[in-house]
mmCIF file of C-alpha atoms in Angstrom:
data_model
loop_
_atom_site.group_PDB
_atom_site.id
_atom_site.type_symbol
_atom_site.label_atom_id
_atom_site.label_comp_id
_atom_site.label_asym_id
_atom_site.label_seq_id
_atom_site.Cartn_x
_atom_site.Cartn_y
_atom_site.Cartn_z
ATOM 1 C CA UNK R 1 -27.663 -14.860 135.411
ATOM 2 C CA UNK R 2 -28.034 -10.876 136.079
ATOM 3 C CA UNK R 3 -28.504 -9.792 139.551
ATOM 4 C CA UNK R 4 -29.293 -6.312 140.589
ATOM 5 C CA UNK R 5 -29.482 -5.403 144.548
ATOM 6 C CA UNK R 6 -30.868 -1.417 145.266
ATOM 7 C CA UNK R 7 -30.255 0.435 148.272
ATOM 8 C CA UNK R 8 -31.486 2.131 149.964
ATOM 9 C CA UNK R 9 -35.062 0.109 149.992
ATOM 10 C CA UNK R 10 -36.537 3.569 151.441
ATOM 11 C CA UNK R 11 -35.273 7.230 151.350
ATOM 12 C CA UNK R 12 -36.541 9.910 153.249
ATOM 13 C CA UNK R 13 -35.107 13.986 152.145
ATOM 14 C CA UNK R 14 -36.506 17.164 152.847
ATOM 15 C CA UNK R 15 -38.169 18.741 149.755
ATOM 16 C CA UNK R 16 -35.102 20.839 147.555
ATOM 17 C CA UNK R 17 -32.766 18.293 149.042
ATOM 18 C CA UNK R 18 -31.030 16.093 146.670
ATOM 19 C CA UNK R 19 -31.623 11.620 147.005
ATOM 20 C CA UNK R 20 -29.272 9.331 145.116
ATOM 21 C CA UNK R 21 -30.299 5.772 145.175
ATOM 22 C CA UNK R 22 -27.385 3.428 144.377
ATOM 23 C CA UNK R 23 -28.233 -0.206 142.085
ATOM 24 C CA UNK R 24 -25.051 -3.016 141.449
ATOM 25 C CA UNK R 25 -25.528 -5.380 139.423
ATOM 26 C CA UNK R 26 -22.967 -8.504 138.475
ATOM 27 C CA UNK R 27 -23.564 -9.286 134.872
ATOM 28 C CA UNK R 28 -20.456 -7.781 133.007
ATOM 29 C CA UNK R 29 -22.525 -8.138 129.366
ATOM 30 C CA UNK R 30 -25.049 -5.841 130.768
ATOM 31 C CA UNK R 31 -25.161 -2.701 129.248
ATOM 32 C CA UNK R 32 -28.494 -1.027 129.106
ATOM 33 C CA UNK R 33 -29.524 0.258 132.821
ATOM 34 C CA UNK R 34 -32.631 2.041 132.876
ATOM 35 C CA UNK R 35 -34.800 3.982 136.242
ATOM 36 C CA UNK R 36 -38.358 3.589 136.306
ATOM 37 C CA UNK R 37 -40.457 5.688 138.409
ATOM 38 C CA UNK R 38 -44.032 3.846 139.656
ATOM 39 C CA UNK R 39 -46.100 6.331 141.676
ATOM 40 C CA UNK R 40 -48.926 4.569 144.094
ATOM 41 C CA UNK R 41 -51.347 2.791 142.354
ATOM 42 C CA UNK R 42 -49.904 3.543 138.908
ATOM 43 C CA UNK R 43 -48.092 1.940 136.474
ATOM 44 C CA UNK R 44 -43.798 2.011 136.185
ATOM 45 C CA UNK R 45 -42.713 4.562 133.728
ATOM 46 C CA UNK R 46 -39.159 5.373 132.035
ATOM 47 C CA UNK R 47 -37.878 8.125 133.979
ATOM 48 C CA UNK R 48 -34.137 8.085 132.719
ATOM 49 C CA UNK R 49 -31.867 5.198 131.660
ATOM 50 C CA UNK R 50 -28.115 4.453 130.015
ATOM 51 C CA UNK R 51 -26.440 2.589 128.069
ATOM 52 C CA UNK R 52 -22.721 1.023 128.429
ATOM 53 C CA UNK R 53 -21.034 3.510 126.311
ATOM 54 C CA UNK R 54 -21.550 6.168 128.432
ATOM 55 C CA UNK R 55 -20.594 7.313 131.800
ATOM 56 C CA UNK R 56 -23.528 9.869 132.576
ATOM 57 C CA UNK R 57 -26.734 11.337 131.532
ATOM 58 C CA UNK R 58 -28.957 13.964 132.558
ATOM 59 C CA UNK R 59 -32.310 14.801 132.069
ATOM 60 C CA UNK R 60 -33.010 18.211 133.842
ATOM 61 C CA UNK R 61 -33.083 17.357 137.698
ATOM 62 C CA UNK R 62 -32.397 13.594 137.279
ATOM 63 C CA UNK R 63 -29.277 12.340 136.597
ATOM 64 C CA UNK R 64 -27.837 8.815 135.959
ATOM 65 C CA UNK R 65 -24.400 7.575 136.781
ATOM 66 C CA UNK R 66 -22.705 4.157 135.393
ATOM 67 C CA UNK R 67 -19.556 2.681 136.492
ATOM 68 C CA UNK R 68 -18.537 -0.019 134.550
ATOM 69 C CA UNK R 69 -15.533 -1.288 136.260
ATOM 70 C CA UNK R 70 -17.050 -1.407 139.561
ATOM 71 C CA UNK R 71 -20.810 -2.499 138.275
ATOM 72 C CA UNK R 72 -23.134 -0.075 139.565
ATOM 73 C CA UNK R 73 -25.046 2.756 138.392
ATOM 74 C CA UNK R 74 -26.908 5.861 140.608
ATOM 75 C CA UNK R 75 -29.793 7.656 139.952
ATOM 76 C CA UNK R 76 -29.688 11.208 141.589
ATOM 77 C CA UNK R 77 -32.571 13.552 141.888
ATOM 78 C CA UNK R 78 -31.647 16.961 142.639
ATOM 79 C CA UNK R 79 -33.997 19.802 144.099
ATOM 80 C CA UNK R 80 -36.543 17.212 145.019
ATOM 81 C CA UNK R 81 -40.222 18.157 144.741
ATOM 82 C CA UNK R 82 -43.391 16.378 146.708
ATOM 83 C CA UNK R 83 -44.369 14.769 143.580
ATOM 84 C CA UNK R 84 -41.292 12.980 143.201
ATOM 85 C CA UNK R 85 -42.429 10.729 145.685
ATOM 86 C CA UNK R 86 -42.449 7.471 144.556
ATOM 87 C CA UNK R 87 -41.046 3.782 144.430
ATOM 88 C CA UNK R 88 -38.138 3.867 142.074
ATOM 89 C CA UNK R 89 -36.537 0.886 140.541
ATOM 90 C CA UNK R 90 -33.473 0.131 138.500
ATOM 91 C CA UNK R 91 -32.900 -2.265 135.855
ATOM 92 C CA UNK R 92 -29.930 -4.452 134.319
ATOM 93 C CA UNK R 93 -30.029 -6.096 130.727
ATOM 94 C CA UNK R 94 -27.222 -7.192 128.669
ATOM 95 C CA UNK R 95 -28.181 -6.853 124.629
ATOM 96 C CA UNK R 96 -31.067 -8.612 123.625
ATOM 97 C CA UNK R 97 -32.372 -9.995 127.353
ATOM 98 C CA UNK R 98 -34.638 -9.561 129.587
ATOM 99 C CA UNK R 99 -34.899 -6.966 132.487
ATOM 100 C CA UNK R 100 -34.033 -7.855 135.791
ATOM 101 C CA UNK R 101 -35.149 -5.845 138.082
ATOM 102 C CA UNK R 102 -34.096 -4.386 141.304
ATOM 103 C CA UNK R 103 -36.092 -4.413 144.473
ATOM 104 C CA UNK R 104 -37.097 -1.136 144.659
ATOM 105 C CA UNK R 105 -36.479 2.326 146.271
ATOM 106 C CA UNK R 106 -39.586 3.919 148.246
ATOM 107 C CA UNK R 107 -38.620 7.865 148.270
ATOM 108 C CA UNK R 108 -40.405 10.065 150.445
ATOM 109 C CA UNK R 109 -39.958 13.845 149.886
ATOM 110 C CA UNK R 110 -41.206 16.199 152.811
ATOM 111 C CA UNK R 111 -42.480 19.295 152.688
ATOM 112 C CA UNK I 1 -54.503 5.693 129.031
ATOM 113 C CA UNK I 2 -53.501 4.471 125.234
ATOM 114 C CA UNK I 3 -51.127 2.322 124.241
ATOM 115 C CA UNK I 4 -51.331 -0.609 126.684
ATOM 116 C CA UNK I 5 -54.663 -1.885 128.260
ATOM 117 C CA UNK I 6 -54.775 -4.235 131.387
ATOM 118 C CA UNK I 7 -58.281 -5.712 132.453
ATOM 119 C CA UNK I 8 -59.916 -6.264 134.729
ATOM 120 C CA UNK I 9 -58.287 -3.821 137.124
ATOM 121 C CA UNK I 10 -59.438 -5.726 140.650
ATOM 122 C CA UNK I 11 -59.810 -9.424 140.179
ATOM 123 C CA UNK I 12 -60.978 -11.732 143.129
ATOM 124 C CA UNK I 13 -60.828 -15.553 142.700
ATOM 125 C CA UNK I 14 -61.846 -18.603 144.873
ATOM 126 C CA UNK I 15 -59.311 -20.962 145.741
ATOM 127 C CA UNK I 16 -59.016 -23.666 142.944
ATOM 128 C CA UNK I 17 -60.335 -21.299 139.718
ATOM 129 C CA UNK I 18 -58.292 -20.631 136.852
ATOM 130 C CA UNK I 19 -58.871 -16.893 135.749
ATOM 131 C CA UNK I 20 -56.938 -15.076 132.598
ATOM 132 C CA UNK I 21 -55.994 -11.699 133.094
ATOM 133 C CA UNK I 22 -56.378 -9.568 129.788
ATOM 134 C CA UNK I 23 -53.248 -7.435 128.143
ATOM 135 C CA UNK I 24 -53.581 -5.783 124.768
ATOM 136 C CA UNK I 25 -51.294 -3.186 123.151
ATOM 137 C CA UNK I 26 -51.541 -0.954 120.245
ATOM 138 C CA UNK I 27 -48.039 -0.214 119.811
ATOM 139 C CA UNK I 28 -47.378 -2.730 117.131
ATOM 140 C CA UNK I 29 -44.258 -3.680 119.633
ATOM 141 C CA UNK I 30 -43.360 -7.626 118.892
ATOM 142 C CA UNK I 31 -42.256 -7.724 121.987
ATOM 143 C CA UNK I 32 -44.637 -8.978 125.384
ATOM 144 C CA UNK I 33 -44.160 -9.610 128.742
ATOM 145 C CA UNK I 34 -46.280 -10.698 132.072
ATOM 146 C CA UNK I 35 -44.377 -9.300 135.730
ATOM 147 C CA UNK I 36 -45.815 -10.362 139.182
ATOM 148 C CA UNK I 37 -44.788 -7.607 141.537
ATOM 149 C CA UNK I 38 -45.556 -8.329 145.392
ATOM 150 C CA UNK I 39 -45.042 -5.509 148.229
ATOM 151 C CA UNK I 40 -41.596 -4.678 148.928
ATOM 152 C CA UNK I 41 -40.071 -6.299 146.179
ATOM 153 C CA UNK I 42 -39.365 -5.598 142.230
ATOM 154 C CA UNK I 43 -40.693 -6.894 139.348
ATOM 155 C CA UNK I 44 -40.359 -10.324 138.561
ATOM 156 C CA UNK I 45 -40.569 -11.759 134.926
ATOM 157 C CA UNK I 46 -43.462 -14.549 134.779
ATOM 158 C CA UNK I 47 -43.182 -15.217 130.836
ATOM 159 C CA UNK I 48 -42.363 -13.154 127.826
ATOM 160 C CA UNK I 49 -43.056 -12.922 123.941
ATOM 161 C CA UNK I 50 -40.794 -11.884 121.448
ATOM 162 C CA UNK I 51 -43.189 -12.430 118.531
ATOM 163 C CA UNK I 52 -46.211 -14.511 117.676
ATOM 164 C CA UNK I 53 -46.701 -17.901 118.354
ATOM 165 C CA UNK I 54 -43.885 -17.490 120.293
ATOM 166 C CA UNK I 55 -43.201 -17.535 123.969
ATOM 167 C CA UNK I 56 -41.010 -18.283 126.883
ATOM 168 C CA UNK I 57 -41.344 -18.729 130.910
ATOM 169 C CA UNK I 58 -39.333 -15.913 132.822
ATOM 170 C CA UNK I 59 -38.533 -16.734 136.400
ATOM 171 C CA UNK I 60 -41.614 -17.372 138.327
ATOM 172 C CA UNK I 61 -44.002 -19.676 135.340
ATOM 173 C CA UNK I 62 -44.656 -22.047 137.684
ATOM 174 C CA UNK I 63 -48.704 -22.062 137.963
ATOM 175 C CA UNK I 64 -48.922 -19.461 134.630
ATOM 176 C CA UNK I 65 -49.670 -19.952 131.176
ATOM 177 C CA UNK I 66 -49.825 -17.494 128.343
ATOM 178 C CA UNK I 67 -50.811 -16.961 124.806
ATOM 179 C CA UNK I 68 -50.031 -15.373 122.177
ATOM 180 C CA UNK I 69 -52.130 -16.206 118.710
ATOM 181 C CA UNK I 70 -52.075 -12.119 117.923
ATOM 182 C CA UNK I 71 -49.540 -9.495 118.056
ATOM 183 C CA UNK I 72 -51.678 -7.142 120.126
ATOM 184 C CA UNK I 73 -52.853 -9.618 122.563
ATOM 185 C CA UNK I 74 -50.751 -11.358 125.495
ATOM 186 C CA UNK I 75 -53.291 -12.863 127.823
ATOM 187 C CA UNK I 76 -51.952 -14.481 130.826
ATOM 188 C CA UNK I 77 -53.904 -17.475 132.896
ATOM 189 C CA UNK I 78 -53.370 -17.461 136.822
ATOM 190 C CA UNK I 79 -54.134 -21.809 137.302
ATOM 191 C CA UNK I 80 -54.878 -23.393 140.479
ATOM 192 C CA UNK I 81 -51.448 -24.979 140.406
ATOM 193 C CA UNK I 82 -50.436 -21.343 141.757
ATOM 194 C CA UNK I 83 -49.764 -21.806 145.398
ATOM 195 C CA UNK I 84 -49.337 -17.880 146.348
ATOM 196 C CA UNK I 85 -51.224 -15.856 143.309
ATOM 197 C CA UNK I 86 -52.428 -12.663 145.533
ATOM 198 C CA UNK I 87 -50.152 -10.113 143.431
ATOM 199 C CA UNK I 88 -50.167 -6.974 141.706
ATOM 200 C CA UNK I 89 -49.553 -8.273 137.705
ATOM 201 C CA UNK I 90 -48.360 -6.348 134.960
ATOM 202 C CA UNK I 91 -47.952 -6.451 131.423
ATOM 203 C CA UNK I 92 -45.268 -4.487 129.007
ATOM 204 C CA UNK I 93 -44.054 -4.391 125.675
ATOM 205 C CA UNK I 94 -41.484 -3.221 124.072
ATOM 206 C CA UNK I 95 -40.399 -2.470 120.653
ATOM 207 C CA UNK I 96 -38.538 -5.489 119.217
ATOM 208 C CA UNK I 97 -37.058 -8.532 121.261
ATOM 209 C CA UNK I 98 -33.846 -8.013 119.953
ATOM 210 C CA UNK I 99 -32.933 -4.754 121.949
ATOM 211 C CA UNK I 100 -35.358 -4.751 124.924
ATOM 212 C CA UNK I 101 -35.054 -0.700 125.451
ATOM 213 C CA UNK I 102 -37.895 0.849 126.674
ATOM 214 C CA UNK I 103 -40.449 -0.967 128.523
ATOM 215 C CA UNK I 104 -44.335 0.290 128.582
ATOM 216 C CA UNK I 105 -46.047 -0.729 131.109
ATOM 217 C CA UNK I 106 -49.996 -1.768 131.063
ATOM 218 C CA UNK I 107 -52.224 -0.133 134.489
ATOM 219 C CA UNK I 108 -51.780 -3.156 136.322
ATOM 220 C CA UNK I 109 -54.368 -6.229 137.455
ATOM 221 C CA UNK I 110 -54.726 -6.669 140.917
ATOM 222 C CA UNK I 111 -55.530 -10.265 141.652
ATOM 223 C CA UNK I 112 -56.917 -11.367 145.157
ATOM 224 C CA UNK I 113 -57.477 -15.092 146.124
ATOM 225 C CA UNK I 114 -60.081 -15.514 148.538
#
């Protein structure tokens, strides 16, 4: 089955700085990838995600990455802001499956 | 917050009770699904629905059950045959079962075991 590692598991950037968090995964049918964003306390929410036929996608300061050939895709946050701290995690599905998570990025942004 | 409704939102339990945490959607979405997420790690998929009448275990069903006699309703039962159920649990839908897409995610039950 689909397994997705995450790195780093915590990120620490000075606010305006940009973080990229990096997710592999080894299932070569996957090919939906999205980034959900789950602030303390709250629920995960859809922050960005991509599908195999596609290299990149942006969504103002977010940005997703995909890589097919090597397996991984990067989610990069540019000009970061205190609110986008957060855990962030990635996920890997081939068609019609279920998600499989990854672990989990904690971001910290300081001011 | 619409659209999908976890409840109770703190839940404490005695060792050896069954309790049934609550998740109901009004997204008409066919698909359901129950995640256990502890600290430090992701989400892990307890059992999921892809219509009614219809379900499957996930990863971790060990100690679970689930329901689902409605489309709106997913209700998930924490047994005593759970050896570790102190967890954060959540409930999604999504859309249809055949391409998962988005996931929405219910507020989240926290469920302590005293």
């Amino acid at each position: 089955g689909e397994n997705v590692e995450q790195h780093p598991s915590t990120l620490s950037v000075q606010e305006g700085d940009s973080a990229v968090i990096k997710c592999t995964y080894s299932d070569s049918a996957s090919n939906y990838f999205p980034w959900y964003k789950q602030e303390l306390g709250k629920r995960p929410q859809l922050i960005i995600d991509i599908r195999s036929n596609v290299g990149e996608k942006k969504d103002q300061r977010i940005a997703v990455t995909l890589n097919k050939t090597a397996k991984h895709f990067s989610l990069h946050i540019t000009e970061t802001q205190p609110e986008d701290s957060a855990v962030y995690f990635c996920a890997a599905s081939p068609y019609g499956q279920n998600f499989v998570f990854g672990p989990g990025t904690r971001l910290s942004v300081l001011p | 917050d619409g659209g999908i409704t976890q409840s109770p939102k703190y839940l404490f339990r005695k060792e050896g009770q069954n309790v049934t945490l609550s998740c109901e959607q009004n997204l008409n979405h066919d698909a359901m699904y129950w995640y256990r997420q502890d600290p430090g790690q992701g989400l892990r998929l307890i059992y999921y629905s892809q219509i009614v009448n219809d379900f499957q275990k996930g990863d971790i069903a060990e100690g679970y059950s689930v329901s689902r006699e409605k489309k709106e309703s997913f209700p998930l039962t924490v047994t005593s045959a759970q050896k570790n159920p102190t967890a954060f649990y959540l409930c999604a839908s999504s859309p249809t079962s055949g391409n998962r897409g988005e996931q929405f995610f219910g507020p989240g039950t926290r469920l302590t075991v005293l």
